[in-house]
XYZ file of C-alpha atoms in Angstrom:
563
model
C -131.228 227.590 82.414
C -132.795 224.369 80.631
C -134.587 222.002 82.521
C -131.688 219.854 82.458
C -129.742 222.359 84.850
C -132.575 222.711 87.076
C -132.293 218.790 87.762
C -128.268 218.994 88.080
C -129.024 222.042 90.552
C -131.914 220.041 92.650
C -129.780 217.346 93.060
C -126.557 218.941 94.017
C -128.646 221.000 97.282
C -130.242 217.873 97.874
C -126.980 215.340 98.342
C -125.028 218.556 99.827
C -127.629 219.268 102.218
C -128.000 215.584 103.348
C -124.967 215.118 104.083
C -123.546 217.752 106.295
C -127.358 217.303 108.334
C -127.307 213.677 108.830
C -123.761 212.778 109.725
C -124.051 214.970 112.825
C -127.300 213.926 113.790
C -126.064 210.336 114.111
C -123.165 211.445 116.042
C -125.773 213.390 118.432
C -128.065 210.267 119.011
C -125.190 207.743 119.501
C -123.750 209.997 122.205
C -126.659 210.932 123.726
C -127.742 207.206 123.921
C -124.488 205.753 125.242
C -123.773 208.363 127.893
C -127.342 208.007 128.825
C -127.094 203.944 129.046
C -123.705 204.595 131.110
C -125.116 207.012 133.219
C -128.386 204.885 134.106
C -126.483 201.409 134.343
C -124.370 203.214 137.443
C -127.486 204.058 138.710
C -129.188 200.889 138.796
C -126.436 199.149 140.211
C -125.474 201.536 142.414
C -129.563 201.648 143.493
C -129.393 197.306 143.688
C -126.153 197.661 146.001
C -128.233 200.161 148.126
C -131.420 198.015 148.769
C -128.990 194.609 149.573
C -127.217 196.872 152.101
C -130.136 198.421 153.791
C -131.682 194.899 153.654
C -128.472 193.250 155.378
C -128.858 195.972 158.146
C -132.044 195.371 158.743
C -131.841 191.737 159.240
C -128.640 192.287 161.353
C -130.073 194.495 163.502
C -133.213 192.244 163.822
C -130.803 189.325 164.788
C -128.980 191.598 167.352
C -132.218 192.941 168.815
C -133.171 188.716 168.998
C -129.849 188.339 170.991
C -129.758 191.195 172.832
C -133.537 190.059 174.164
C -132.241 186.624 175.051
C -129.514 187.955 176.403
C -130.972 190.526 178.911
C -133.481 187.798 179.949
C -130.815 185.100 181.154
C -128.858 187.314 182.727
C -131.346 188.860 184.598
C -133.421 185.765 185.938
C -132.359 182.829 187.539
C -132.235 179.113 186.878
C -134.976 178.720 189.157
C -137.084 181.756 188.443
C -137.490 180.375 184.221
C -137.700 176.772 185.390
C -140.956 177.781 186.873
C -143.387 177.380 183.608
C -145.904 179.834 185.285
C -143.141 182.938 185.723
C -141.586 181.569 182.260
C -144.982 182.148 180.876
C -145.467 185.939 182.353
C -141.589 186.579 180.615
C -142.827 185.307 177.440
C -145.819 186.917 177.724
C -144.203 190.395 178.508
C -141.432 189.600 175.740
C -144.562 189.234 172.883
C -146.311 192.171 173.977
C -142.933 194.097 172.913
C -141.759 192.520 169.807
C -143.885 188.967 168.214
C -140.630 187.690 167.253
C -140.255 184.294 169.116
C -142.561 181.621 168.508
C -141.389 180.132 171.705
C -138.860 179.939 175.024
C -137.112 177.343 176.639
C -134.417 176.036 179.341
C -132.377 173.470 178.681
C -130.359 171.898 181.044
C -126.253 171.165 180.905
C -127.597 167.503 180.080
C -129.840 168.422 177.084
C -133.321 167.954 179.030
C -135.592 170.697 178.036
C -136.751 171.293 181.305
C -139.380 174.308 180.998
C -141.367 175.172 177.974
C -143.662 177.849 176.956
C -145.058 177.349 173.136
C -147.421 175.837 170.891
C -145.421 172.871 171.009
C -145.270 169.470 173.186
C -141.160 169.706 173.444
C -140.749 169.346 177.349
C -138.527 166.820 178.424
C -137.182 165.931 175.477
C -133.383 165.552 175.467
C -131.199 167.811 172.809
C -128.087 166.419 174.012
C -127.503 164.818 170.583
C -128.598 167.741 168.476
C -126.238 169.333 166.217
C -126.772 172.846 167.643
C -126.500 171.431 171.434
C -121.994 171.599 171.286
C -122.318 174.960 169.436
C -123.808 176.603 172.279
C -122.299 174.835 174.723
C -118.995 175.657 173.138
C -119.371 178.970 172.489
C -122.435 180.956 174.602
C -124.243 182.078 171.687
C -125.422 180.043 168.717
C -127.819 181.211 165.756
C -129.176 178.035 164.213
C -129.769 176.640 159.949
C -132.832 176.259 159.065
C -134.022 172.642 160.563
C -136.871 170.536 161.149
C -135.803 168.866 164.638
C -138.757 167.527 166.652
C -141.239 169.609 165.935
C -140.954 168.146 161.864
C -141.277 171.745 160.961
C -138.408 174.236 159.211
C -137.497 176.535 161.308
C -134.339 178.326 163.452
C -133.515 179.415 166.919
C -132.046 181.682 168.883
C -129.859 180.253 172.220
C -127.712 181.407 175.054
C -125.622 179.654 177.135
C -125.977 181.082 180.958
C -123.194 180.329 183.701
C -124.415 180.001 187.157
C -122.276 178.799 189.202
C -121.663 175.775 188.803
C -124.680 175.220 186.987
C -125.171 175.523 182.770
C -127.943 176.053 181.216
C -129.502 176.638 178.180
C -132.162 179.945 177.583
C -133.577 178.838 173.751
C -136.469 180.816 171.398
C -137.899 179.572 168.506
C -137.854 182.735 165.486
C -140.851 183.216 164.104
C -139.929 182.150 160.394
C -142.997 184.345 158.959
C -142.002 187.407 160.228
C -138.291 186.633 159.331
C -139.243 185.999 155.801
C -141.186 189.118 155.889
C -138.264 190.981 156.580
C -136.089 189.696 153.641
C -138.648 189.749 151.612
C -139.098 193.287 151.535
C -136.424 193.658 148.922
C -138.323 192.293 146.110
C -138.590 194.716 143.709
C -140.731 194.460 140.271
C -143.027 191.297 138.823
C -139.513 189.191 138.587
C -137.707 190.617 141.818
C -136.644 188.051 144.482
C -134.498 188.162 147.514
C -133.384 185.252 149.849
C -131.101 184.151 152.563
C -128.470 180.665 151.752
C -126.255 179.814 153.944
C -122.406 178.400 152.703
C -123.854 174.874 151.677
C -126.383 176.790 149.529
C -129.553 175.575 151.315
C -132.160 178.124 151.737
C -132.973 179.614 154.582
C -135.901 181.495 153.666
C -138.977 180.909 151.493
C -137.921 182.499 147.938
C -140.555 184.138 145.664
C -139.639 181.683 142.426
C -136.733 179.582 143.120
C -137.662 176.918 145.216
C -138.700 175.870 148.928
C -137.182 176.949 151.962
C -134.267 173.949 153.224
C -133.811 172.974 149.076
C -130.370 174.051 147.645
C -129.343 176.272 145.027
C -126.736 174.785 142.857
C -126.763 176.484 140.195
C -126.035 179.546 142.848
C -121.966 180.197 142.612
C -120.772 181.398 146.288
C -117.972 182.494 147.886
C -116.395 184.596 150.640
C -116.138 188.372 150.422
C -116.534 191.420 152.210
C -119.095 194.404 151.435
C -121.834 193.999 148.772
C -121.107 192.265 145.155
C -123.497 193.891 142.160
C -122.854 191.860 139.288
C -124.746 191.103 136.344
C -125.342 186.815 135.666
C -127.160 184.052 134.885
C -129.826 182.347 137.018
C -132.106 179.406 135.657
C -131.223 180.721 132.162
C -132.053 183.864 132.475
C -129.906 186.878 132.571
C -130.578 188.384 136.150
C -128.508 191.556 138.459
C -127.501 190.056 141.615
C -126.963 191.896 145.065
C -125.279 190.075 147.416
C -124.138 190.601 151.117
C -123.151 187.958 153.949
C -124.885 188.857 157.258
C -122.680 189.810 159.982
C -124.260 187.714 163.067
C -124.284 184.434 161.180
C -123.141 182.831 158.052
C -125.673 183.669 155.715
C -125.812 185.111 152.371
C -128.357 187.917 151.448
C -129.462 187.429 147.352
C -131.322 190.657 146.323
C -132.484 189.110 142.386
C -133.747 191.546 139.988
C -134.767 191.394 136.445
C -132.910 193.561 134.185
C -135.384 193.696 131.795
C -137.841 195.514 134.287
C -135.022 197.420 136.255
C -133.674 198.628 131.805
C -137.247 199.254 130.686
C -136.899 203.005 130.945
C -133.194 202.809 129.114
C -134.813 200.743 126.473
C -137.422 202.890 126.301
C -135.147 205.826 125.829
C -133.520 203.680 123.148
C -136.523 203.005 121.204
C -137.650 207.194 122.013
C -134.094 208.163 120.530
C -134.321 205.973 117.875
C -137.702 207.524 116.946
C -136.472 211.126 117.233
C -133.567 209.923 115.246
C -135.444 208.517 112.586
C -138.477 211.007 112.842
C -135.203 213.653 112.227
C -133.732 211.985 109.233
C -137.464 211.406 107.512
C -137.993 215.644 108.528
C -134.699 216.377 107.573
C -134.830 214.328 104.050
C -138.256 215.768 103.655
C -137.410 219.412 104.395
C -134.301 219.101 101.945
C -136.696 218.065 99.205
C -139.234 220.744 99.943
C -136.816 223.663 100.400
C -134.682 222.187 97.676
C -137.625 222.107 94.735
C -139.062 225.751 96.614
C -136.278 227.010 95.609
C -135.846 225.797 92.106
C -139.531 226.598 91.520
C -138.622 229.795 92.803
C -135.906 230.396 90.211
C -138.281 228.343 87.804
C -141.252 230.480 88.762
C -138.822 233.912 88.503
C -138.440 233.013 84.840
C -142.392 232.617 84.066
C -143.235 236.062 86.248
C -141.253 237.854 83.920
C -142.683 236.207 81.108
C -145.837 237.360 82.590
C -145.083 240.584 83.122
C -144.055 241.469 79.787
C -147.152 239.531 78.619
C -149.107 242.348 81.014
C -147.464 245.367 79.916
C -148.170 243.986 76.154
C -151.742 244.135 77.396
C -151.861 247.352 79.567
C -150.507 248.931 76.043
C -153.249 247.178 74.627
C -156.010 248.241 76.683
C -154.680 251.720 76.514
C -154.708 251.887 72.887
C -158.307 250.292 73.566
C -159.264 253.578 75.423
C -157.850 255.736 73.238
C -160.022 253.973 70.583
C -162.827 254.114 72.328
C -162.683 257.515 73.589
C -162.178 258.299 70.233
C -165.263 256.413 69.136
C -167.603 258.024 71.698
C -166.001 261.791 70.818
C -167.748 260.599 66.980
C -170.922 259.431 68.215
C -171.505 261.526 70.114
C -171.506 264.624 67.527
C -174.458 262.816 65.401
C -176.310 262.060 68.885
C -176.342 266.166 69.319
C -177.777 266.734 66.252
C -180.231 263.557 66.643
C -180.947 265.132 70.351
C -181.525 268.957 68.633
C -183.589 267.443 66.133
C -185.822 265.463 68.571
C -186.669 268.725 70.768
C -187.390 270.840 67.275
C -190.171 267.985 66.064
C -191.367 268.419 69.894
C -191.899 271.921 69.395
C -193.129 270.865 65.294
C -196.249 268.117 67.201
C -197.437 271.305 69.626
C -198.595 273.090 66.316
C -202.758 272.595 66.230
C -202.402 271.085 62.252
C -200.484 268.576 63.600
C -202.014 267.891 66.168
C -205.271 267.266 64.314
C -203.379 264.236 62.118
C -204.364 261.253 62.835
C -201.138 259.788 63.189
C -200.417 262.425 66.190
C -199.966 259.734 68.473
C -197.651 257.255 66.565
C -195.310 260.749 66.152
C -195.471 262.006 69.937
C -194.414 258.069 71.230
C -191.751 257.608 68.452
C -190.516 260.839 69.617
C -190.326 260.064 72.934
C -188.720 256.427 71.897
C -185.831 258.583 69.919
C -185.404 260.665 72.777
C -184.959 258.202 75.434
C -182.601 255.710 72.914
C -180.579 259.286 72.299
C -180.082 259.311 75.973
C -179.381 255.460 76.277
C -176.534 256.012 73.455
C -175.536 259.219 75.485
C -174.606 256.838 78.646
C -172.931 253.939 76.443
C -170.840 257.040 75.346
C -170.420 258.278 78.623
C -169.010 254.474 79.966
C -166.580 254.519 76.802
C -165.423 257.485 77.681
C -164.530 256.742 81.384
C -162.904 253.474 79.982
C -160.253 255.559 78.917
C -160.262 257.797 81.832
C -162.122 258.295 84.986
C -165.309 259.920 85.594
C -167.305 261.381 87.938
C -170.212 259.548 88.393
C -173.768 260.519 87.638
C -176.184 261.088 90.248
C -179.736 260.201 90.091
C -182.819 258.851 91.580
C -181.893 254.743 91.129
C -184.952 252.153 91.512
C -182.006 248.841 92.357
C -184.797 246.751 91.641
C -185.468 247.631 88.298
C -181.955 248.459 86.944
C -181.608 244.284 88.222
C -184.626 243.485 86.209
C -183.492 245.565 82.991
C -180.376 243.928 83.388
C -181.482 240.619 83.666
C -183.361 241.029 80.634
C -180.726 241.556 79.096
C -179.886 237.663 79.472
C -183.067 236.020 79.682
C -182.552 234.405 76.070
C -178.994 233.709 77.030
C -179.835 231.607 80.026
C -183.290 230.237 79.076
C -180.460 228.883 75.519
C -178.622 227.603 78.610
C -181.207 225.999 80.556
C -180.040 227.907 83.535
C -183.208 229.824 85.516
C -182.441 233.063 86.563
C -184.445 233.556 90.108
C -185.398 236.995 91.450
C -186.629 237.845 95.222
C -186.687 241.617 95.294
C -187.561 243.476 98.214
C -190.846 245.487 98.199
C -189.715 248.639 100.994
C -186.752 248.717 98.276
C -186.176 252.355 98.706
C -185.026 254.822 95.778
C -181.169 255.941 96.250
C -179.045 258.148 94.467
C -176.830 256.546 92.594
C -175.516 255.981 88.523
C -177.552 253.210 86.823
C -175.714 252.700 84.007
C -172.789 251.888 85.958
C -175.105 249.759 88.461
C -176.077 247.984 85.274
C -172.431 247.690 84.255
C -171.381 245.912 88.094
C -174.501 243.853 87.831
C -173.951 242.503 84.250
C -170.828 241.810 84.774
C -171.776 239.478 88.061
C -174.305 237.713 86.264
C -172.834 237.194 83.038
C -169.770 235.040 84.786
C -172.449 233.247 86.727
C -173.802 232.304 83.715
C -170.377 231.020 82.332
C -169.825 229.405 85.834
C -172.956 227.614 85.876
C -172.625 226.214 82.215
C -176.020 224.501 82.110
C -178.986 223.387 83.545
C -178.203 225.317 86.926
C -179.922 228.510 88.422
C -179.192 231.877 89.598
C -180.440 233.554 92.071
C -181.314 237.538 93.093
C -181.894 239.046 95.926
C -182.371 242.765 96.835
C -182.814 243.470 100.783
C -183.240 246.707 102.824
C -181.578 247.112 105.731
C -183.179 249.665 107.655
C -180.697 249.742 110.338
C -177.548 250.240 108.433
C -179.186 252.457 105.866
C -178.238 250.204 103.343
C -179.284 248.362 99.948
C -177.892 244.620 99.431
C -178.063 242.906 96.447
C -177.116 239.036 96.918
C -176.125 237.240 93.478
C -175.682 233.303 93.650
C -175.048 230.758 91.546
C -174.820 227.185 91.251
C -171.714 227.062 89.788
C -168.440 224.471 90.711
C -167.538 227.875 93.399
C -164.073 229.324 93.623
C -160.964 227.181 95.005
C -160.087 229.046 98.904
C -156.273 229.737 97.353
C -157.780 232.016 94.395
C -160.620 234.209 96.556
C -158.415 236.165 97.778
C -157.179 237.414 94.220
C -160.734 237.353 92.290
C -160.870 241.294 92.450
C -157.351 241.371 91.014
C -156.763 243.139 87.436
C -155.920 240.043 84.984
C -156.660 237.976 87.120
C -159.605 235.410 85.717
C -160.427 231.286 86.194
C -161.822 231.384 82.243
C -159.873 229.850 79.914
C -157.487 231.518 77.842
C -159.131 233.856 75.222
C -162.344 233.771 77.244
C -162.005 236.584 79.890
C -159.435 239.199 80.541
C -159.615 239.413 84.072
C -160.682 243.018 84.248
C -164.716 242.854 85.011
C -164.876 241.547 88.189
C -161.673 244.562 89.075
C -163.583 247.206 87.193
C -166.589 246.291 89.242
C -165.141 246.540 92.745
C -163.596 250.330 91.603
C -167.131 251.425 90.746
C -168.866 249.799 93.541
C -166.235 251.449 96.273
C -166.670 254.878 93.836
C -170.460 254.660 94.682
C -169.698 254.792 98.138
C -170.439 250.653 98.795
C -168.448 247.928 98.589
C -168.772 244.326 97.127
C -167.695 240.426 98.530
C -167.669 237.744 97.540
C -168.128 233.667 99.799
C -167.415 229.967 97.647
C -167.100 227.224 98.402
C -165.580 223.922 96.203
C -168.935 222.691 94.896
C -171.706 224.832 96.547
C -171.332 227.597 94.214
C -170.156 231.175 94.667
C -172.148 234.642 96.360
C -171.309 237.906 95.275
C -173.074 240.445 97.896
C -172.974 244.010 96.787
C -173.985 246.375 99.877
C -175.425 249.995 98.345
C -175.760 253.412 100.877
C -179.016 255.275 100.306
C -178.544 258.507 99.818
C -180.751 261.226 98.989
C -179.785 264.179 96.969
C -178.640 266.625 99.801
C -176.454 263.464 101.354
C -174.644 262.572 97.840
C -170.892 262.447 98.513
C -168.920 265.094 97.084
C -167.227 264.580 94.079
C -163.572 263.205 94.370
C -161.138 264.743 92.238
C -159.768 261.228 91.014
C -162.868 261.358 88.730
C -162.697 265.054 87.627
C -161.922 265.559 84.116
């Protein structure tokens, strides 16, 4: 498929995808929201309706108790008894220690002449023949009072009963204590905007309101009329949109306004609103968002299929390559290694030539017996560069022998010296003194170590150092040999795959990805093991941990590396 198809296909998931996700999600959050904003709507006014009621039967019963106090009292004492100031005092007195509702008490004759007083007031003998509330309770025993100022020049309302006795009428009158009244209807304010107040039918008010005005003022832009039970409604007040609750009082014709402000009473709906609308839109953006990511995973996938098996021929091209390699190189060390026999057998017959007395008499003795020894050891050099060809092409079992770590490091590093010092890059060496002597193969030591410090080198580039560093650990009966550079260090995503065959950060035709592999098999062959910490710019630590071993604790041979 060209590139052209992959587009078609992306786009086709993408628009498919979209829409059979979004379209229902949009259905969910309208539903949710309007059921929700039914649901809570109910419950607000059903929760408004509630207060005004509970408020309407609390100031009922508060008038009733009122009544039922006045009531009892002229009933139960005498015209003569509460015309007495002094026993009219004790009643009042005995009254307020009950219930501080009355600011005062009074009798009032059948002619209107307040005749005994008890109160903060100087009302006594003042006529209220020609008061408006005078006929009412004459006319019908019982009269709750508007708000009025009357003598006293101060807003207020009272409480009378008309007493028959005999042939005698009079008048048992309390002042309500307007405080305490307020206090009572005022209790239904609910949030920074909720009000409640008492009008009665001409729409003056009878109590002190929390915004809208003074106690006595009218409210025309109030809209009453009669009904029975409590009115929830939703309208406008001083141009703003407010919820009423509204209830007239049983004992007297008054109407009970509960006010509240929708916007405080619909905060948590709106904030439900706003808190759908986020999921909703948070949903859509994940939703779009996943669709693009799963959409180009899986064309990447089908994209990345494609180059994997382009890869994996290109592997098998070069596993056949590298085994042709070891066939050619086990082929190569086979040769070499007839001529080093005959170099070797030729070596040990001039040994046994130098021990004859002529030659040891020539004067060039010494030159003979060190070149000798320099053939010999080069023979056996050549021997092990044979020996590592060989196990290129198949596995060996390594050699044991006494192994100084320090100083197969420092012939390996010597090794590079001119390479790095070309480089500018210092190669730094800490080895560790109680280094003791393991058993171990050097030459594939050397191999490991090379190998390490040669992509350090090509890591570092230029003008950077390397460091060294051999330590015993007494402890774990180990050997660890610590190799850092300063390189640019190994991206987190690739560490985990830096031990992999083929796998290399070189550019292409400049590694093939099999050192660093070949290293960890003959590091876990000698019994260790090797790892490896980088970070993005601090450079990269390869730490090789060694056991020591003595002869009699070498490992026995494993037959992967029999041949």
């Amino acid at each position: 498929m060209g590139e052209k198809g992959y587009q078609k296909l992306y786009w086709k998931i993408v628009t498919t995808t979209l829409s059979f996700s979004l379209i229902p999600l949009f259905v969910l959050g309208y539903t949710i929201y309007h059921q929700f904003k039914v649901s809570y709507t109910a419950k607000i006014m059903e929760s408004l309706q509630t207060l005004t009621e509970n408020r309407r039967t609390a100031i009922d019963l508060f008038l009733d108790e009122r009544l039922s106090q006045l009531h009892s009292l002229a009933y139960t004492h005498s015209y003569d008894q509460l015309t007495d100031e002094d026993y009219l005092n004790r009643v009042f007195t005995l009254i307020q220690m009950r219930a501080k509702s009355f600011v005062d008490l009074g009798i009032i004759s059948q002619d209107g002449d307040h005749v005994a007083y008890v109160g903060p007031y100087q009302l006594k003998n003042l006529n209220y023949k020609n008061e408006s509330w005078f006929p009412e309770v004459m006319l019908r025993g019982i009269y709750i009072s508007d708000v009025f100022t009357g003598f006293r020049k101060f807003p207020h309302f009272i409480i009378a009963v008309l007493r028959r006795e005999g042939d005698r009428n009079w008048i048992l009158r309390a002042t309500i204590d307007t405080d305490i009244f307020d206090n009572l209807v005022k209790a239904a304010q609910v949030g920074k905007k909720g009000d409640a107040f008492v009008v009665n039918r001409d729409k003056t008010l009878q109590t002190t309101p929390r915004f809208s005005g003074e106690v006595m003022s009218k409210l025309e832009q109030l809209e009453l009329s009669k009904f029975s039970g409590t009115r929830v409604e939703e309208g406008t007040f001083e141009g703003e949109t407010v919820l009423f609750g509204m209830t007239w009082l049983r004992n007297k014709e008054w109407l009970l306004v509960v006010k509240e402000d929708p916007g405080e009473e619909f905060s948590p709906l709106l904030h439900a609103r706003f808190l759908v609308l986020s999921i909703l839109t948070g949903g859509i953006l994940a939703i779009i968002v996943g669709t693009i990511f799963l959409t180009r995973l899986m064309v990447g996938q089908l994209i990345k299929a494609d180059r994997e098996k382009a890869i994996l021929d290109s592997n098998l091209m070069q596993s056949s390559k590298m085994a042709a390699l070891g066939k050619l190189a086990a082929g190569i060390a086979h040769e070499v290694n007839n001529p080093l026999a005959v170099i070797k057998e030729k070596v040990g017959w001039i040994k046994d030539l130098l021990e004859e007395e002529e030659l040891a008499k020539s004067e060039n003795f010494q030159e003979f017996e060190e070149a000798v020894v320099k053939i010999d050891q080069h023979v056996d050099r050549a021997k092990r560069v044979t020996h590592r060809l060989l196990g290129f092409a198949r596995r060996m079992e390594p050699m044991q022998e006494s192994v100084n770590v320090n100083k197969v490091l420092e012939d390996t590093i010597d090794f590079l010296r001119n390479e790095a010092h070309y480089r500018n890059i210092t190669i730094r060496t800490e080895y560790a003194e109680d280094l003791p002597v393991t058993t171990s193969d050097s030459a594939q030591l050397q191999q490991v170590f090379l190998n390490i410090l040669n992509n350090g080198i090509d890591a570092v580039g230029r003008n950077g150092e390397i460091s060294v560093v051999t330590c015993h650990k007494v402890r774990e009966g180990q050997i660890s040999v610590s190799i850092s550079d300063t390189g640019p260090g190994i991206p987190s995503e690739q560490i985990n795959q830096i031990f992999d065959p083929f796998f290399t950060t070189k550019e292409v035709g400049k590694g093939t990805g099999l050192g660093l592999s070949i290293s960890y098999s003959i590091i876990e062959k000698l019994g260790g093991n090797i790892s490896v910490a980088s970070e993005p710019g601090k450079g990269t630590t390869f730490t090789i941990i060694l056991p020591i071993m003595v002869p009699s604790q070498t490992p026995p041979m494993d037959p992967r590396w029999a041949f």
